[in-house]
Amino acid sequence: MKKIHLHIGAHKSASTTVQRNLRRNANKLSEELNTAFLGGTELTHTAFGVHFRKLATGKLHIEDIADYESSIAEVKECISSLVGRISEDTIIISDEAMLGHSSLDKYKGIYTHIETVVDSLNKIFIGYETDITFIVRRQDDFIESCYLQQIKETRSISFDEFLTPINIAKLSWLDICSSLECHFKCKVNVIPFESIKQLGAKGFVELFLTIVHSKPIRISGFELIEKANPSFSELGVDVSRNLLPKLSKDAARKINSILFMDLSSDKYGKASFLNQFYRTLMINKCSKDNEVLFKKYILNSKFIPKDVIESVSNYWFDK
């Protein structure tokens, strides 16, 4: 039986780094690790991508039984067709859209429709041997990065407008992991996003593949993209928010693409929007769940280097 490994996100947590590097090295992935990759834009317009996008935008509800089950049936057929064409024994399916979108103000928290997502995953992948990898990021940084993604997607919204609807009590990564384990009944692997700072792109991709195969993986000869998805700088945000509302939708997309390239955080520094009081409040509010998350999924990891775990733990718990 083929093994399917789902990389479900989170958004703004090195998903693009994983996806672009695995796609770029698909031949070596197949030859050296007997592994195939499906992810990102390859799935967007399939029944799989459409289903989870409808869940995320409220166009499909589990309560609408006939529509929901019909959509599930289409996705199962889609996955069966995709998997059937692959000869490799291990298949990585990577798409953060499984969890939803990065418009946290609309969710009023982090992926607050997780129960429906888990129900969908359970029904779609029934009969497959399936594991999950979930990359998490400290909540305050995650919220800021998701806000920058809104600007990149041409939403002219202030940070306060984005932050205000978000319920600080609904920012638990632990709740998502617990829901996946309880209802999907598969192994859930958790990687802290911040480990990429110590490991670099190569080490991070190696860690990801190590977890997929449950044994140490070292990649040589892979062509790697070091930084796949830089964010907007604060200057870029200001220019975008002031300029785009004056333009047509088509022009706004084109201009924003140029701004994103020329006014990125790589060139003008990382943007910061949370004041220290609210940042500390958020860290403290999330600390109990984060402590359980780390104890259960990260601290005893066989594959994440101990010095990396220590550094990441110090950052998450502001030591």
Coordinates of C-alpha atoms in Angstrom, one line a residue:
M1 CA 0.0 0.0 0.0
K2 CA 1.2 3.5 -0.8
K3 CA 2.0 5.8 2.1
I4 CA 0.5 9.3 1.9
H5 CA 2.1 12.1 3.9
L6 CA 0.0 15.2 4.2
H7 CA 1.8 18.5 4.8
I8 CA -1.2 20.8 5.7
G9 CA 0.6 24.1 6.6
A10 CA 0.3 26.4 8.4
H11 CA 0.3 29.4 6.2
K12 CA 3.4 31.7 6.2
S13 CA 5.4 28.9 7.9
A14 CA 7.8 27.8 5.2
S15 CA 5.2 25.9 3.1
T16 CA 6.5 27.6 0.0
T17 CA 10.1 26.6 0.8
V18 CA 9.1 23.0 1.2
Q19 CA 6.9 22.9 -1.9
R20 CA 9.2 24.7 -4.3
N21 CA 12.2 22.7 -3.3
L22 CA 10.5 19.4 -3.5
R23 CA 8.9 20.2 -6.8
R24 CA 12.2 21.5 -8.2
N25 CA 13.9 18.3 -7.3
A26 CA 11.1 15.8 -8.1
N27 CA 13.4 13.6 -10.2
K28 CA 16.0 13.1 -7.4
L29 CA 13.1 12.7 -4.9
S30 CA 11.8 9.8 -7.0
E31 CA 15.2 8.2 -7.7
E32 CA 16.8 8.5 -4.3
L33 CA 13.8 8.3 -1.9
N34 CA 11.1 6.5 -4.0
T35 CA 8.9 9.5 -3.2
A36 CA 6.5 11.6 -5.3
F37 CA 5.4 15.2 -4.6
L38 CA 2.0 16.8 -5.3
G39 CA 1.4 20.2 -3.9
G40 CA 0.5 23.9 -4.1
T41 CA -0.7 25.2 -7.4
E42 CA -0.9 21.6 -8.8
L43 CA -3.9 21.0 -6.6
T44 CA -5.6 24.4 -6.8
H45 CA -8.0 23.8 -9.6
T46 CA -8.7 20.1 -8.8
A47 CA -11.7 18.8 -6.9
F48 CA -9.4 18.6 -3.9
G49 CA -8.5 22.3 -4.0
V50 CA -12.0 23.4 -4.8
H51 CA -13.5 21.5 -1.9
F52 CA -11.2 22.9 0.8
R53 CA -11.4 26.4 -0.7
K54 CA -15.2 26.2 -0.5
L55 CA -14.9 25.1 3.2
A56 CA -12.6 28.0 3.9
T57 CA -14.8 30.7 2.3
G58 CA -18.1 29.4 3.7
K59 CA -19.5 28.2 0.4
L60 CA -19.7 24.6 1.6
H61 CA -21.0 23.5 5.0
I62 CA -21.0 20.1 6.6
E63 CA -24.7 20.7 7.6
D64 CA -25.6 20.7 3.9
I65 CA -25.3 16.9 3.8
A66 CA -26.0 16.3 0.1
D67 CA -23.7 19.0 -1.2
Y68 CA -21.0 18.1 1.3
E69 CA -21.0 14.4 0.6
S70 CA -21.2 15.0 -3.1
S71 CA -18.1 17.2 -2.9
I72 CA -16.3 14.5 -0.8
A73 CA -17.1 11.9 -3.4
E74 CA -15.5 14.1 -6.1
V75 CA -12.4 14.6 -4.1
K76 CA -12.0 10.9 -3.3
E77 CA -12.2 10.2 -7.0
C78 CA -9.7 13.0 -7.7
I79 CA -7.2 11.6 -5.1
S80 CA -7.7 8.0 -6.4
S81 CA -6.9 9.2 -9.9
L82 CA -3.8 11.2 -8.9
V83 CA -2.4 8.4 -6.6
G84 CA -3.1 5.8 -9.3
R85 CA -0.8 7.5 -11.7
I86 CA 2.1 7.5 -9.3
S87 CA 4.6 4.6 -9.1
E88 CA 6.5 5.8 -6.1
D89 CA 5.7 4.1 -2.7
T90 CA 5.5 7.4 -0.7
I91 CA 3.5 10.4 -1.9
I92 CA 3.8 13.8 -0.2
I93 CA 0.7 15.9 -0.7
S94 CA 1.4 19.5 0.4
D95 CA -1.2 22.2 0.5
E96 CA -1.9 24.7 3.3
A97 CA -5.3 25.3 1.7
M98 CA -6.4 22.1 3.4
L99 CA -6.5 24.2 6.6
G100 CA -8.1 27.2 5.0
H101 CA -6.8 30.7 4.3
S102 CA -4.7 33.3 6.0
S103 CA -7.5 35.8 6.5
L104 CA -7.5 35.3 10.3
D105 CA -9.8 38.3 10.8
K106 CA -12.6 36.4 8.9
Y107 CA -12.0 33.3 11.0
K108 CA -11.8 35.4 14.2
G109 CA -8.9 33.1 15.2
I110 CA -6.7 30.3 13.8
Y111 CA -8.5 27.9 11.5
T112 CA -11.7 27.9 13.6
H113 CA -13.5 25.5 11.2
I114 CA -10.9 22.8 11.9
E115 CA -13.6 20.2 12.9
T116 CA -15.0 20.3 9.3
V117 CA -11.5 20.1 7.8
V118 CA -10.7 17.1 9.9
D119 CA -14.0 15.4 9.0
S120 CA -13.2 16.0 5.3
L121 CA -9.6 14.6 5.6
N122 CA -10.9 11.5 7.4
K123 CA -13.5 10.8 4.7
I124 CA -11.2 11.6 1.8
F125 CA -8.2 9.5 2.9
I126 CA -10.0 6.6 4.4
G127 CA -8.2 3.3 3.4
Y128 CA -4.9 5.0 2.9
E129 CA -1.9 4.8 5.3
T130 CA -1.6 8.5 6.1
D131 CA 0.6 10.7 8.3
I132 CA 0.5 14.5 8.8
T133 CA 3.2 17.1 9.2
F134 CA 2.1 20.4 10.6
I135 CA 4.5 23.4 10.8
V136 CA 3.6 25.9 13.6
R137 CA 4.8 29.4 14.2
R138 CA 4.7 31.6 17.4
Q139 CA 1.3 33.1 17.4
D140 CA 2.2 36.8 17.4
D141 CA 4.6 36.4 14.5
F142 CA 2.1 34.2 12.7
I143 CA -0.6 36.9 12.9
E144 CA 1.7 39.6 11.6
S145 CA 2.8 37.4 8.7
C146 CA -0.8 36.6 7.8
Y147 CA -1.6 40.3 7.8
L148 CA 1.3 40.9 5.4
Q149 CA -0.2 38.2 3.2
Q150 CA -3.5 40.1 3.0
I151 CA -1.6 43.1 1.7
K152 CA 0.1 40.9 -0.8
E153 CA -3.3 39.7 -1.9
T154 CA -4.3 43.4 -2.5
R155 CA -6.6 43.7 0.6
S156 CA -6.3 47.4 1.7
I157 CA -6.9 46.8 5.4
S158 CA -5.1 48.3 8.4
F159 CA -3.4 46.0 10.9
D160 CA -5.9 47.1 13.6
E161 CA -8.8 46.2 11.3
F162 CA -7.2 42.8 10.8
L163 CA -6.4 42.2 14.5
T164 CA -9.5 43.5 16.2
P165 CA -11.9 40.6 15.2
I166 CA -9.3 37.9 16.2
N167 CA -10.2 36.2 19.4
I168 CA -7.1 35.7 21.5
A169 CA -8.7 32.6 23.0
K170 CA -8.8 31.0 19.6
L171 CA -5.1 30.9 18.7
S172 CA -4.2 27.3 19.9
W173 CA -2.1 25.1 17.7
L174 CA -2.7 22.4 20.3
D175 CA -6.4 22.3 19.7
I176 CA -5.8 21.7 15.9
C177 CA -3.3 18.9 16.6
S178 CA -5.6 17.3 19.1
S179 CA -8.5 17.4 16.7
L180 CA -6.4 15.8 14.0
E181 CA -5.2 13.0 16.3
C182 CA -8.5 12.4 17.8
H183 CA -10.7 12.3 14.7
F184 CA -8.3 11.6 11.8
K185 CA -6.5 9.0 13.9
C186 CA -3.1 9.4 12.3
K187 CA 0.4 10.3 13.4
V188 CA 0.8 14.1 13.7
N189 CA 4.3 15.5 13.4
V190 CA 4.9 19.1 14.4
I191 CA 7.8 21.2 13.3
P192 CA 8.4 24.7 14.7
F193 CA 8.8 27.2 11.8
E194 CA 11.6 29.0 13.7
S195 CA 13.9 26.0 13.3
I196 CA 14.5 27.1 9.7
K197 CA 16.6 30.0 11.1
Q198 CA 19.2 27.6 12.5
L199 CA 18.9 24.8 9.9
G200 CA 18.7 26.9 6.7
A201 CA 16.6 25.8 3.7
K202 CA 18.6 22.6 3.1
G203 CA 18.5 21.5 6.7
F204 CA 14.8 22.3 7.0
V205 CA 14.0 20.3 3.9
E206 CA 16.1 17.4 5.2
L207 CA 14.2 17.6 8.5
F208 CA 10.9 17.5 6.7
L209 CA 11.9 14.5 4.6
T210 CA 13.4 12.8 7.7
I211 CA 10.0 13.0 9.3
V212 CA 8.2 11.8 6.2
H213 CA 10.5 8.7 6.1
S214 CA 11.0 8.2 9.9
K215 CA 14.8 8.0 9.3
P216 CA 17.6 10.4 8.8
I217 CA 17.6 11.8 5.3
R218 CA 20.5 13.8 3.8
I219 CA 20.1 15.5 0.4
S220 CA 23.0 16.1 -1.9
G221 CA 22.9 17.5 -5.4
F222 CA 19.4 19.0 -4.8
E223 CA 19.0 22.5 -6.4
L224 CA 17.7 24.6 -3.5
I225 CA 15.9 27.9 -3.2
E226 CA 17.1 29.4 0.1
K227 CA 14.3 31.9 0.6
A228 CA 11.2 31.1 -1.4
N229 CA 8.6 33.6 -0.2
P230 CA 9.9 36.9 1.4
S231 CA 7.2 39.2 2.8
F232 CA 6.4 42.9 2.4
S233 CA 8.4 45.5 4.3
E234 CA 6.5 48.1 6.3
L235 CA 7.3 50.6 3.6
G236 CA 5.7 48.2 1.0
V237 CA 2.6 47.9 3.2
D238 CA 2.3 51.7 3.4
V239 CA 2.7 52.2 -0.4
S240 CA 0.4 49.4 -1.2
R241 CA -2.4 50.5 1.1
N242 CA -2.2 54.1 -0.1
L243 CA -2.0 53.3 -3.8
L244 CA -4.1 50.2 -4.6
P245 CA -7.5 51.6 -3.6
K246 CA -7.1 54.2 -6.4
L247 CA -6.6 51.5 -9.0
S248 CA -8.7 48.9 -10.9
K249 CA -8.5 45.3 -9.6
D250 CA -6.4 44.2 -12.5
A251 CA -4.0 47.2 -12.2
A252 CA -3.8 46.7 -8.4
R253 CA -2.7 43.1 -8.8
K254 CA 0.0 44.0 -11.3
I255 CA 1.3 47.0 -9.3
N256 CA 1.2 45.0 -6.1
S257 CA 3.3 42.3 -7.7
I258 CA 5.9 44.9 -8.6
L259 CA 5.8 46.5 -5.1
F260 CA 6.2 43.1 -3.5
M261 CA 9.4 42.4 -5.5
D262 CA 10.9 45.9 -5.0
L263 CA 9.8 46.7 -1.5
S264 CA 10.2 43.2 0.1
S265 CA 11.4 42.6 3.7
D266 CA 14.7 41.3 2.2
K267 CA 15.4 44.9 1.0
Y268 CA 13.8 47.1 3.6
G269 CA 13.6 45.0 6.7
K270 CA 10.9 43.0 8.5
A271 CA 7.7 44.8 9.2
S272 CA 6.4 44.9 12.8
F273 CA 2.9 45.9 13.8
L274 CA 2.1 44.5 17.3
N275 CA 3.1 46.7 20.2
Q276 CA 5.1 45.1 23.0
F277 CA 2.1 45.1 25.4
Y278 CA -0.2 43.2 23.1
R279 CA 2.6 40.9 22.0
T280 CA 3.4 39.9 25.6
L281 CA -0.3 39.5 26.3
M282 CA -0.7 37.1 23.4
I283 CA 2.4 35.1 24.3
N284 CA 1.3 34.7 27.9
K285 CA -2.3 33.8 26.8
C286 CA -1.0 31.0 24.5
S287 CA 1.8 29.8 26.8
K288 CA -0.1 26.9 28.6
D289 CA -1.2 25.3 25.3
N290 CA 2.2 26.0 23.7
E291 CA 3.9 24.3 26.6
V292 CA 1.7 21.1 26.1
L293 CA 2.3 21.3 22.4
F294 CA 6.1 21.4 22.8
K295 CA 6.1 18.7 25.5
K296 CA 3.9 16.3 23.4
Y297 CA 5.2 16.9 19.9
I298 CA 8.6 18.8 19.9
L299 CA 10.8 18.4 23.0
N300 CA 11.3 14.7 22.6
S301 CA 11.6 14.7 18.8
K302 CA 14.1 12.1 17.5
F303 CA 14.9 14.2 14.5
I304 CA 15.0 17.9 15.4
P305 CA 18.5 18.7 16.8
K306 CA 18.5 19.4 20.5
D307 CA 20.3 22.8 20.2
V308 CA 17.6 23.9 17.7
I309 CA 14.8 22.8 20.0
E310 CA 16.4 24.8 22.9
S311 CA 16.8 27.9 20.8
V312 CA 13.2 27.7 19.4
S313 CA 11.8 27.0 22.9
N314 CA 13.6 30.0 24.3
Y315 CA 12.0 32.2 21.6
W316 CA 8.5 30.8 21.9
F317 CA 8.5 31.2 25.7
D318 CA 10.3 34.5 25.6
K319 CA 13.1 33.3 27.9

